[in-house]
Short mmCIF file of C-alpha atoms in Angstrom, two decimals:
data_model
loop_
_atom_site.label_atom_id
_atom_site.label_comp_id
_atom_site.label_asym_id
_atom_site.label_seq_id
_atom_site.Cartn_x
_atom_site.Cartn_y
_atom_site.Cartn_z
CA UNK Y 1 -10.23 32.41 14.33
CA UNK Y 2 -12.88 32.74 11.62
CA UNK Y 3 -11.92 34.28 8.63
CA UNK Y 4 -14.31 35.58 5.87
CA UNK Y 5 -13.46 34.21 2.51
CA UNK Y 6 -15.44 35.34 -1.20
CA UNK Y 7 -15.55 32.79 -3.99
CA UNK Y 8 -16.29 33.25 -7.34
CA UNK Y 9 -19.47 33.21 -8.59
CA UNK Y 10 -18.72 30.44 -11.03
CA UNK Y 11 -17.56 28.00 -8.13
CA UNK Y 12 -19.42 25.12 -7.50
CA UNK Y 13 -19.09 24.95 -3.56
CA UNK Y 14 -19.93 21.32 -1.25
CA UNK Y 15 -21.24 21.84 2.39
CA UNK Y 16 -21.65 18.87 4.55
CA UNK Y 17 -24.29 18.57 7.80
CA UNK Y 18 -22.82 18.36 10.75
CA UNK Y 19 -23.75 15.24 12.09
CA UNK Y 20 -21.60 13.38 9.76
CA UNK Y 21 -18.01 13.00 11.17
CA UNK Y 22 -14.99 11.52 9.16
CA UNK Y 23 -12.10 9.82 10.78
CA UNK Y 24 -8.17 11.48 9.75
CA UNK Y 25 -7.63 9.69 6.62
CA UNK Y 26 -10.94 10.96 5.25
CA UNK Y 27 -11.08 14.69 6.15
CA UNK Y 28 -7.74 14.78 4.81
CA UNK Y 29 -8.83 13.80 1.07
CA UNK Y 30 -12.75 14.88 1.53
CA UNK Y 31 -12.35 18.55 1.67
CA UNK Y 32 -14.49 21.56 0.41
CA UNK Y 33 -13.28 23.76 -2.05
CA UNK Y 34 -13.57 27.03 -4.11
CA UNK Y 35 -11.93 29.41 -6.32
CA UNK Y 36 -11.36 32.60 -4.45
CA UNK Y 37 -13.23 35.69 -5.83
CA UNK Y 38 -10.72 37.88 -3.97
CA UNK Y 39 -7.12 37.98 -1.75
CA UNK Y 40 -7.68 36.31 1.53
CA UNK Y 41 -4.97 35.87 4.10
CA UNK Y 42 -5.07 33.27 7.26
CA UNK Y 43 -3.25 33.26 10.20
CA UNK Y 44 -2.17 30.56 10.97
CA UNK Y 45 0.41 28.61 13.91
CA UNK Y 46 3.03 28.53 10.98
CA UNK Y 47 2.25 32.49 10.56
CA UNK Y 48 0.11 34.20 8.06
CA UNK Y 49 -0.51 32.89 4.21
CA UNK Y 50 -1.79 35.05 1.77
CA UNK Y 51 -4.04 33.67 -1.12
CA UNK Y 52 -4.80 35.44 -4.59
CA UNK Y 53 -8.17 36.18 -6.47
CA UNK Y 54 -8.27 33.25 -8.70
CA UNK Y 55 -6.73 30.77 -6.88
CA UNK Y 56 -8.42 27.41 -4.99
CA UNK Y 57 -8.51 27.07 -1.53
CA UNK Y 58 -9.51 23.61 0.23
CA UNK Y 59 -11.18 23.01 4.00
CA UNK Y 60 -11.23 20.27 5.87
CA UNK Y 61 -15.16 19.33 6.22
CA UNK Y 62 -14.63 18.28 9.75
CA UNK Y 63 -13.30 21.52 11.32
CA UNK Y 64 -13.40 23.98 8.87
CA UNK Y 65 -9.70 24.46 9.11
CA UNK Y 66 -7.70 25.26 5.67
CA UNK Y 67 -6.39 22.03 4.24
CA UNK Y 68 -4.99 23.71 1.04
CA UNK Y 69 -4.10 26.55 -1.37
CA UNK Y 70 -1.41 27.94 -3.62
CA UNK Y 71 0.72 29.99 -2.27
CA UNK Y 72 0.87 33.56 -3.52
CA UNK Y 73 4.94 33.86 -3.07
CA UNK Y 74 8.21 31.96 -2.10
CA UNK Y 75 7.91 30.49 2.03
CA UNK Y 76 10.07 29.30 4.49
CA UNK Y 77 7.84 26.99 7.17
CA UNK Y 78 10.02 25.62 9.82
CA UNK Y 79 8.18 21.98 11.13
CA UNK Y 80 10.36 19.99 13.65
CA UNK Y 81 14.04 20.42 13.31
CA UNK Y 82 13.62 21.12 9.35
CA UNK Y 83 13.25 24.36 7.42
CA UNK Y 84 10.98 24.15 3.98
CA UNK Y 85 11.17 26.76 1.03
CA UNK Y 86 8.56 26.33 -0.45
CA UNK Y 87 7.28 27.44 -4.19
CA UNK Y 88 5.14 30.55 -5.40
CA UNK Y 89 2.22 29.32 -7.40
CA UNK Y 90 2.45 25.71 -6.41
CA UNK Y 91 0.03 23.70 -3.31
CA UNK Y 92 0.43 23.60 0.42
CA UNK Y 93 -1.38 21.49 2.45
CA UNK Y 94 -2.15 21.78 6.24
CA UNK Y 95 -3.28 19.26 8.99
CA UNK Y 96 -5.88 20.26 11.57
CA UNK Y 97 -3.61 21.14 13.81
CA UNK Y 98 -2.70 23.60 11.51
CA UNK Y 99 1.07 21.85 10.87
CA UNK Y 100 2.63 21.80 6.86
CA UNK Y 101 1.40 18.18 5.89
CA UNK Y 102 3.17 19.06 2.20
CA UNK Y 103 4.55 21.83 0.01
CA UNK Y 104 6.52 21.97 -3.20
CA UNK Y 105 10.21 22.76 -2.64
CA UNK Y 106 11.66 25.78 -3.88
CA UNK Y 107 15.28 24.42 -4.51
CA UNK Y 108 17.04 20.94 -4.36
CA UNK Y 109 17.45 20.32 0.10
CA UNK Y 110 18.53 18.43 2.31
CA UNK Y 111 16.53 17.01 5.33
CA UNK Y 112 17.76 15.15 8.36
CA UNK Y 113 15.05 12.35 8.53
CA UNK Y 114 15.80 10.36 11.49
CA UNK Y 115 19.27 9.02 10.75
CA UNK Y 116 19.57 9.84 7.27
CA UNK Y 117 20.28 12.47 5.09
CA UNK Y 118 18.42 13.04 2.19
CA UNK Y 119 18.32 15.30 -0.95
CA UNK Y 120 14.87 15.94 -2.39
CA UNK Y 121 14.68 17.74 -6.00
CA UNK Y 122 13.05 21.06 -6.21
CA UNK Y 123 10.10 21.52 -7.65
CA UNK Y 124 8.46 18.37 -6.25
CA UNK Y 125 6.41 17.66 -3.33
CA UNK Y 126 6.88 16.78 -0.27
CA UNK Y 127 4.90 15.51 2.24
CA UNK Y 128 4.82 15.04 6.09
CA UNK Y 129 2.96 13.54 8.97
CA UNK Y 130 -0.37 14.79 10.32
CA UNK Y 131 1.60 16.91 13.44
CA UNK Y 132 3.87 18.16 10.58
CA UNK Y 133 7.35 16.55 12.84
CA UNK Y 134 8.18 13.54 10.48
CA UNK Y 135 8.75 13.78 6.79
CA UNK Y 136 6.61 10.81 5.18
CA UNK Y 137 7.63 10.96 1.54
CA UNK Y 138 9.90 12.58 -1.18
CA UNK Y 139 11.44 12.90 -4.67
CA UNK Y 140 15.06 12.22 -4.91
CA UNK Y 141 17.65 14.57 -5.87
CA UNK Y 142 19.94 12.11 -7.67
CA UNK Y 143 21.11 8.51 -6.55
CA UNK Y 144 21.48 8.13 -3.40
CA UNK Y 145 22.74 5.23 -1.04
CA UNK Y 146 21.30 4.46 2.49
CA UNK Y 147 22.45 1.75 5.24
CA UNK Y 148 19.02 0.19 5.51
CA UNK Y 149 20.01 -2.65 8.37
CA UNK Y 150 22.95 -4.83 7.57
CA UNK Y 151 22.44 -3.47 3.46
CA UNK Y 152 23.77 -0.59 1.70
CA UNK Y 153 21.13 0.28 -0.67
CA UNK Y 154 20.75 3.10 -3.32
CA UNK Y 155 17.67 4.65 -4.75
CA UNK Y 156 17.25 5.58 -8.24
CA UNK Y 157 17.22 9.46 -8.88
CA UNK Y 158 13.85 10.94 -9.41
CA UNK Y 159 12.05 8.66 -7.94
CA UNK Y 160 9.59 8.33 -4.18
CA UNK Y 161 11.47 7.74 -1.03
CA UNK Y 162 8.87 7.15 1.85
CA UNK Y 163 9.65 6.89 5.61
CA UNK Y 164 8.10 4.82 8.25
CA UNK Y 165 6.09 6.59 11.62
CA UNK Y 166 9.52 5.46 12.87
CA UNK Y 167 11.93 6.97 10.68
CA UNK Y 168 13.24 4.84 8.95
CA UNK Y 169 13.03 3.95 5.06
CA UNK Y 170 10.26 2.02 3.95
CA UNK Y 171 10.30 1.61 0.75
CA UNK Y 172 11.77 3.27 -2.84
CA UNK Y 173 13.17 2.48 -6.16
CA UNK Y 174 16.68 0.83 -7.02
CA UNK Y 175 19.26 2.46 -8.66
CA UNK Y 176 21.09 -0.91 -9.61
CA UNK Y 177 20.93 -4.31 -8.94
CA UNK Y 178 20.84 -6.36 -5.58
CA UNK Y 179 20.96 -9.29 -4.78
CA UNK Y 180 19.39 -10.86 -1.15
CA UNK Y 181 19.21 -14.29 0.19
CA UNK Y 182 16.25 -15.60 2.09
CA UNK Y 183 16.18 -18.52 4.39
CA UNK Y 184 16.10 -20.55 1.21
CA UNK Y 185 16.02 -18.67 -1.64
CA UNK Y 186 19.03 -16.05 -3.16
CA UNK Y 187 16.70 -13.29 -5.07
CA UNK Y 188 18.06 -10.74 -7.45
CA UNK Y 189 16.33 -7.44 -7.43
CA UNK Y 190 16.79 -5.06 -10.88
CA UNK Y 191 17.72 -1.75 -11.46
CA UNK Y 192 14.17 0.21 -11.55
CA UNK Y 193 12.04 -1.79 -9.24
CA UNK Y 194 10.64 -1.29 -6.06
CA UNK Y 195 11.64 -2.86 -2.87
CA UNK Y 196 10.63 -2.59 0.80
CA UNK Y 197 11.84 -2.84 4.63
CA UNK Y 198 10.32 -3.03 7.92
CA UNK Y 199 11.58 -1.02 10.85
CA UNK Y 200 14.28 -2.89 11.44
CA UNK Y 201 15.55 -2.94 8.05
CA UNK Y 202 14.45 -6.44 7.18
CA UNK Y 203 13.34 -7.01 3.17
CA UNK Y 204 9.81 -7.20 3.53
CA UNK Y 205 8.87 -7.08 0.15
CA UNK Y 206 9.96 -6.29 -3.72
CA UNK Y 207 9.39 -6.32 -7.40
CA UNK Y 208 10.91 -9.37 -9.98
CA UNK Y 209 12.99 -7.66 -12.76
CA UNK Y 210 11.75 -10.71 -15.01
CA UNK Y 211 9.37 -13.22 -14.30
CA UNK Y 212 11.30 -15.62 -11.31
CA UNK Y 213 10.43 -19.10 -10.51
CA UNK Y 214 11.68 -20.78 -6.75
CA UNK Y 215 11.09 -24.25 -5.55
CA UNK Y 216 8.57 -22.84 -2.26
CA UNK Y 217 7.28 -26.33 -0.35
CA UNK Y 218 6.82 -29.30 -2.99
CA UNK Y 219 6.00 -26.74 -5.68
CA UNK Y 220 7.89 -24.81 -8.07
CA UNK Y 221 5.93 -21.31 -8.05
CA UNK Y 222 6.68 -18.64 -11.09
CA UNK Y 223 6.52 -14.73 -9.92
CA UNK Y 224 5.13 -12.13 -12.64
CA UNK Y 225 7.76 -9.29 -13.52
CA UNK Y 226 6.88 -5.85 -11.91
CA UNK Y 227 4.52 -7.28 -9.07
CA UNK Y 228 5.09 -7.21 -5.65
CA UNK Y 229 6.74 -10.06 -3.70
CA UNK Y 230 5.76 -10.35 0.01
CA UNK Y 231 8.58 -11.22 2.66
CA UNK Y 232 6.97 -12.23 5.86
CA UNK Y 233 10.24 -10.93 8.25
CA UNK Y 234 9.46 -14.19 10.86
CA UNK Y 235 10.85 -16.66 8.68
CA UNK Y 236 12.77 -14.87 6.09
CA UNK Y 237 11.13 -16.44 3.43
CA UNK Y 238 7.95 -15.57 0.82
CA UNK Y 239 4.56 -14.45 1.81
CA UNK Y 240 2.97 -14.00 -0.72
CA UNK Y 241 3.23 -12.50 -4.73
CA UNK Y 242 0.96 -12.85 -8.09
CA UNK Y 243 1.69 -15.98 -10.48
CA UNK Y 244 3.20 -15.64 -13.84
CA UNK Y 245 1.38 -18.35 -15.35
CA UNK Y 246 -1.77 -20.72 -14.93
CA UNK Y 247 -0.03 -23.24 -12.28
CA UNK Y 248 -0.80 -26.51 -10.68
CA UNK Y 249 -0.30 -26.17 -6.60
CA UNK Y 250 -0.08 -29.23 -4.53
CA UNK Y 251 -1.00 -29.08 -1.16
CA UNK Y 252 -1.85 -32.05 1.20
CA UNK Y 253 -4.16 -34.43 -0.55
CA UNK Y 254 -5.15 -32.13 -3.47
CA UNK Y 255 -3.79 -30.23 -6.45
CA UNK Y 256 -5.74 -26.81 -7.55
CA UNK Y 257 -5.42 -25.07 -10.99
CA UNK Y 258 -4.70 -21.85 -10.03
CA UNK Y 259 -5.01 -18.45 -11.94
CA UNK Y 260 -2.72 -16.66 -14.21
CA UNK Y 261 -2.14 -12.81 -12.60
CA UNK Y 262 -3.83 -13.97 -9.27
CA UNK Y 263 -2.73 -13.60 -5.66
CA UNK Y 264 -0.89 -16.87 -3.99
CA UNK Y 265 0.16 -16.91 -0.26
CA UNK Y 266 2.15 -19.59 1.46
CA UNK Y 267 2.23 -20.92 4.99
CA UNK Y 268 5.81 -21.32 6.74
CA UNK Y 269 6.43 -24.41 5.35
CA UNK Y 270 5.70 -23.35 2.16
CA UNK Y 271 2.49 -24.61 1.80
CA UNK Y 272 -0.68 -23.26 -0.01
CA UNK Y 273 -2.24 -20.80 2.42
CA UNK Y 274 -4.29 -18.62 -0.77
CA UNK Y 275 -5.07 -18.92 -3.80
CA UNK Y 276 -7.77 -18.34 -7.21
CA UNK Y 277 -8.85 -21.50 -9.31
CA UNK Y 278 -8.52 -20.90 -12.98
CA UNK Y 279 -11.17 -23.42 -13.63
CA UNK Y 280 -14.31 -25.29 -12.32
CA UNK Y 281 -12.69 -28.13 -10.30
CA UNK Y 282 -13.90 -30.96 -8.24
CA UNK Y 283 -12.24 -31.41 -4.98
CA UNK Y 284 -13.05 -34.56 -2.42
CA UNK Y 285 -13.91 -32.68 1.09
CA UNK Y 286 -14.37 -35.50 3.63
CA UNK Y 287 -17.76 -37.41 2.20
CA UNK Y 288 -18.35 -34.93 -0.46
CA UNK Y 289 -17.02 -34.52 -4.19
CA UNK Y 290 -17.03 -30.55 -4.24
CA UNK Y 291 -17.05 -28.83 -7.55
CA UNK Y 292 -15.54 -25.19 -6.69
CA UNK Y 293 -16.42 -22.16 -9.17
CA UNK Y 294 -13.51 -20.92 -11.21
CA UNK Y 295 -12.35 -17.92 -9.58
CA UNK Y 296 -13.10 -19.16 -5.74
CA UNK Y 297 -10.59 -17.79 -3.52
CA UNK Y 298 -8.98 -21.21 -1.68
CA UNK Y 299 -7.67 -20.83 1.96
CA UNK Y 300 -6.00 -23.40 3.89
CA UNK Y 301 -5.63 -23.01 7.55
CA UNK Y 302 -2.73 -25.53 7.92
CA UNK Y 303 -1.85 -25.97 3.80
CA UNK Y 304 -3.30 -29.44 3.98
CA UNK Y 305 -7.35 -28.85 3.59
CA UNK Y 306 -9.25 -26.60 1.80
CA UNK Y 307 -11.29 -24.42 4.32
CA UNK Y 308 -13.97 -22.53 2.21
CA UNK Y 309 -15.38 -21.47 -1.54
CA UNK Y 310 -18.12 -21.04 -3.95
CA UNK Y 311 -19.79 -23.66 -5.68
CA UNK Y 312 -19.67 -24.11 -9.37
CA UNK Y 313 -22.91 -26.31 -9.57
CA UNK Y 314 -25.96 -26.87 -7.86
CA UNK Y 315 -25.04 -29.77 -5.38
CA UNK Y 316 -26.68 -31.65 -2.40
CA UNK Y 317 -24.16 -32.47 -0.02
CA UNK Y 318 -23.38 -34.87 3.05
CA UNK Y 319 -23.51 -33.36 6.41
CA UNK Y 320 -23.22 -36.25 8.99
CA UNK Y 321 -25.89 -38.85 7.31
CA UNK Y 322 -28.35 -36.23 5.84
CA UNK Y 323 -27.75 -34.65 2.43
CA UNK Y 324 -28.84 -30.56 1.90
CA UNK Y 325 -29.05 -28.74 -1.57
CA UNK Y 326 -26.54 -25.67 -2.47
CA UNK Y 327 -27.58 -23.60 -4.68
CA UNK Y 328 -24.48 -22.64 -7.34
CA UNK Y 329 -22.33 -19.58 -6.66
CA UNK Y 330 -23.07 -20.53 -2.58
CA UNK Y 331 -19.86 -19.83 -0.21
CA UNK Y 332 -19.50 -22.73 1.98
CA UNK Y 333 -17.04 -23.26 5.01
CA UNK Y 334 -15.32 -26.77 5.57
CA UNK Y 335 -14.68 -28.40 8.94
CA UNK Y 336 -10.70 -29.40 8.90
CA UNK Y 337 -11.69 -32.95 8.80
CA UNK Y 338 -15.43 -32.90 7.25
CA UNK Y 339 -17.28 -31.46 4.97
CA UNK Y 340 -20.08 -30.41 6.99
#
C-alpha cells in the first residue's frame, strides 16, 4: 500500500536510482529520511502507527517500506510468542517484512528467549531479528544468572545481553568474577568485562581484568587488559588476543619482534600463526636474507616458516640460480621450503 507522506520544507531528503540494490545489512542502516511536515499514519502487518508533524520517519531505499519513526503514543506489538510495550516519543524500527526489528520498552519485562528468562530495563532498546521471531539483543534489568553449558554465569545489571540465531547467549558483561580452565591454561575473568560462548555454550572468547601472561607453545605471551581473548572451541585453548608489550616470539627457526597493541594468533600447538613486527628485521628465507618492513603482518602456515610480507629495503633476491630486484614496501609470498 502506498501511502502519501509531507515533509517539511526544511528537510534535506536522499533518493537513490533504482538500479542500485543493497543486500539486508545495508538497507537496514542506508535508509532515507525526513522530518514530517504533517500526521501520517501506516498500516502496517503489526496494525496501524500513527506519526506526528515534527517527527522523523526513515525508509528502507530498497523497497520503500518504513524502517523507522517515533511513535506518537504507548504500543503493544506482539512478534513471536512475546508481547512489547513500547514507549511514546521514543524509535521503532521495522524490517521489510514489515516485523518490529526494535522498540524502546515501556516498563522493566520479561521475555522468554529460547530457554531463558530474561528481564530487560525500561526505557532501553531492544532489538530483534529481521522476521521480528528472535530477540537479538537487550539491556538488563538487574544481575542476572544464566546456565550457559556446564557454567552458571551472571551478567552485570545495565549492561547488553545478545542472543545467537539459535537462541542461546552469546555474549554480555560479568557481574563478578569467574574463573575457567582451558586445555592448559586456568583464566580468571573480572567483574565488568566481557565474555563470549558459542552455541553450545563453550567460552569462545573474553576480556583480561589486568594484563595476563600464559606460557602458549615455547613462548610466554602477555594479554593487554580490556581486549578480547579468542578461544578457538576445537582445542579449548587460545586463538588469538592483542599483546601487552613489545615481545620476542619464537617459532621454528626464527624469532620476530613483534608489536606492542597488535594482533597475535596461534596454531594448535601453540605456535605463531599471526603476527606485526615492531621493527625492520632480517629474516633467512631459504637462500635469501629478507629484511621485512616494521609493521608486516607475519603468517605461518604450519608455525615453523614465515609465508609472506613487505620488504623494508630495496633487495634483489634468489629465485632458483637467478637473482630479481624488489622494490621496498613490495608484498612477497614464500614457498614453505624456498624463498622463491
Amino acid at each position: 500500500k502506498v501511502v502519501k507522506v509531507k515533509l517539511n520544507r526544511d528537510t534535506f531528503v536522499l533518493f537513490i536510482k533504482k538500479s542500485l540494490k543493497f543486500n539486508a545489512i545495508q538497507a537496514r542502516y542506508q535508509n532515507q529520511s525526513g522530518i514530517l511536515a504533517k500526521k501520517v499514519t501506516f498500516k502496517l502487518k503489526k496494525g496501524t502507527f500513527t506519526f506526528q508533524k515534527g517527527t522523523r520517519l526513515g525508509f528502507i531505499p530498497t523497497s520503500g517500506t518504513l524502517y523507522f519513526g517515533i511513535l506518537s503514543k504507548d504500543r503493544k506489538v506482539k512478534e513471536g510468542k512475546n508481547i512489547f510495550l513500547l514507549k511514546e516519543k521514543a524509535p521503532i524500527f521495522f524490517s521489510n517484512y514489515e516485523t518490529l526489528m526494535g522498540g524502546t520498552l515501556l516498563k522493566h519485562q520479561v521475555f522468554q528467549v529460547g530457554k531463558y528468562k530474561v528481564k530487560f530495563r525500561k526505557n532501553t532498546l531492544v532489538f530483534l531479528s529481521v522476521f521480528g521471531e528472535k530477540i537479538e539483543q537487550g539491556v538488563l534489568s538487574g544481575n542476572q544468572e544464566f546456565q550457559i553449558g556446564r557454567f552458571k554465569v551472571k551478567f552485570l545489571d545495565q549492561s547488553i545481553l545478545y542472543f545467537s540465531r539459535y537462541l542461546t547467549i552469546s555474549r554480555g558483561v560479568l557481574a563478578k568474577k569467574m574463573k575457567f580452565q582451558l586445555r592448559n591454561h586456568d583464566i580468571i575473568i573480572g567483574r565488568n568485562n566481557k565474555i563470549g560462548f558459542n552455541q553450545k555454550g563453550e567460552l569462545s572468547f573474553f576480556e583480561p581484568e589486568k594484563d595476563s601472561c600464559y606460557r602458549i607453545g615455547k613462548n610466554k605471551i602477555c594479554f593487554a587488559k580490556n581486549k578480547l581473548v579468542s578461544i578457538n572451541h576445537r582445542w579449548n585453548d587460545f586463538s588469538s588476543g592483542t599483546l601487552a608489550k613489545r615481545q620476542i616470539m619464537k617459532f621454528g627457526k626464527f624469532k620476530a619482534v613483534l608489536k606492542k597493541n597488535s594482533q597475535i594468533s596461534f596454531h594448535k600447538n601453540g605456535a605463531l600463526r599471526s603476527g606485526y613486527l615492531a621493527k625492520n628485521q632480517r629474516f633467512k628465507i631459504g637462500k635469501n636474507k629478507v629484511f621485512l618492513k616494521k609493521g608486516t603482518e607475519i603468517y605461518s602456515y604450519t608455525g615453523r616458516e614465515i609465508k609472506k610480507g613487505f620488504l623494508a629495503r630495496n633487495q634483489r633476491l634468489k629465485v632458483k640460480n637467478r637473482k630479481y630486484p624488489f622494490k621496498k614496501g613490495t608484498k612477497i609470498l614464500f614457498h614453505l621450503e624456498s624463498a622463491q
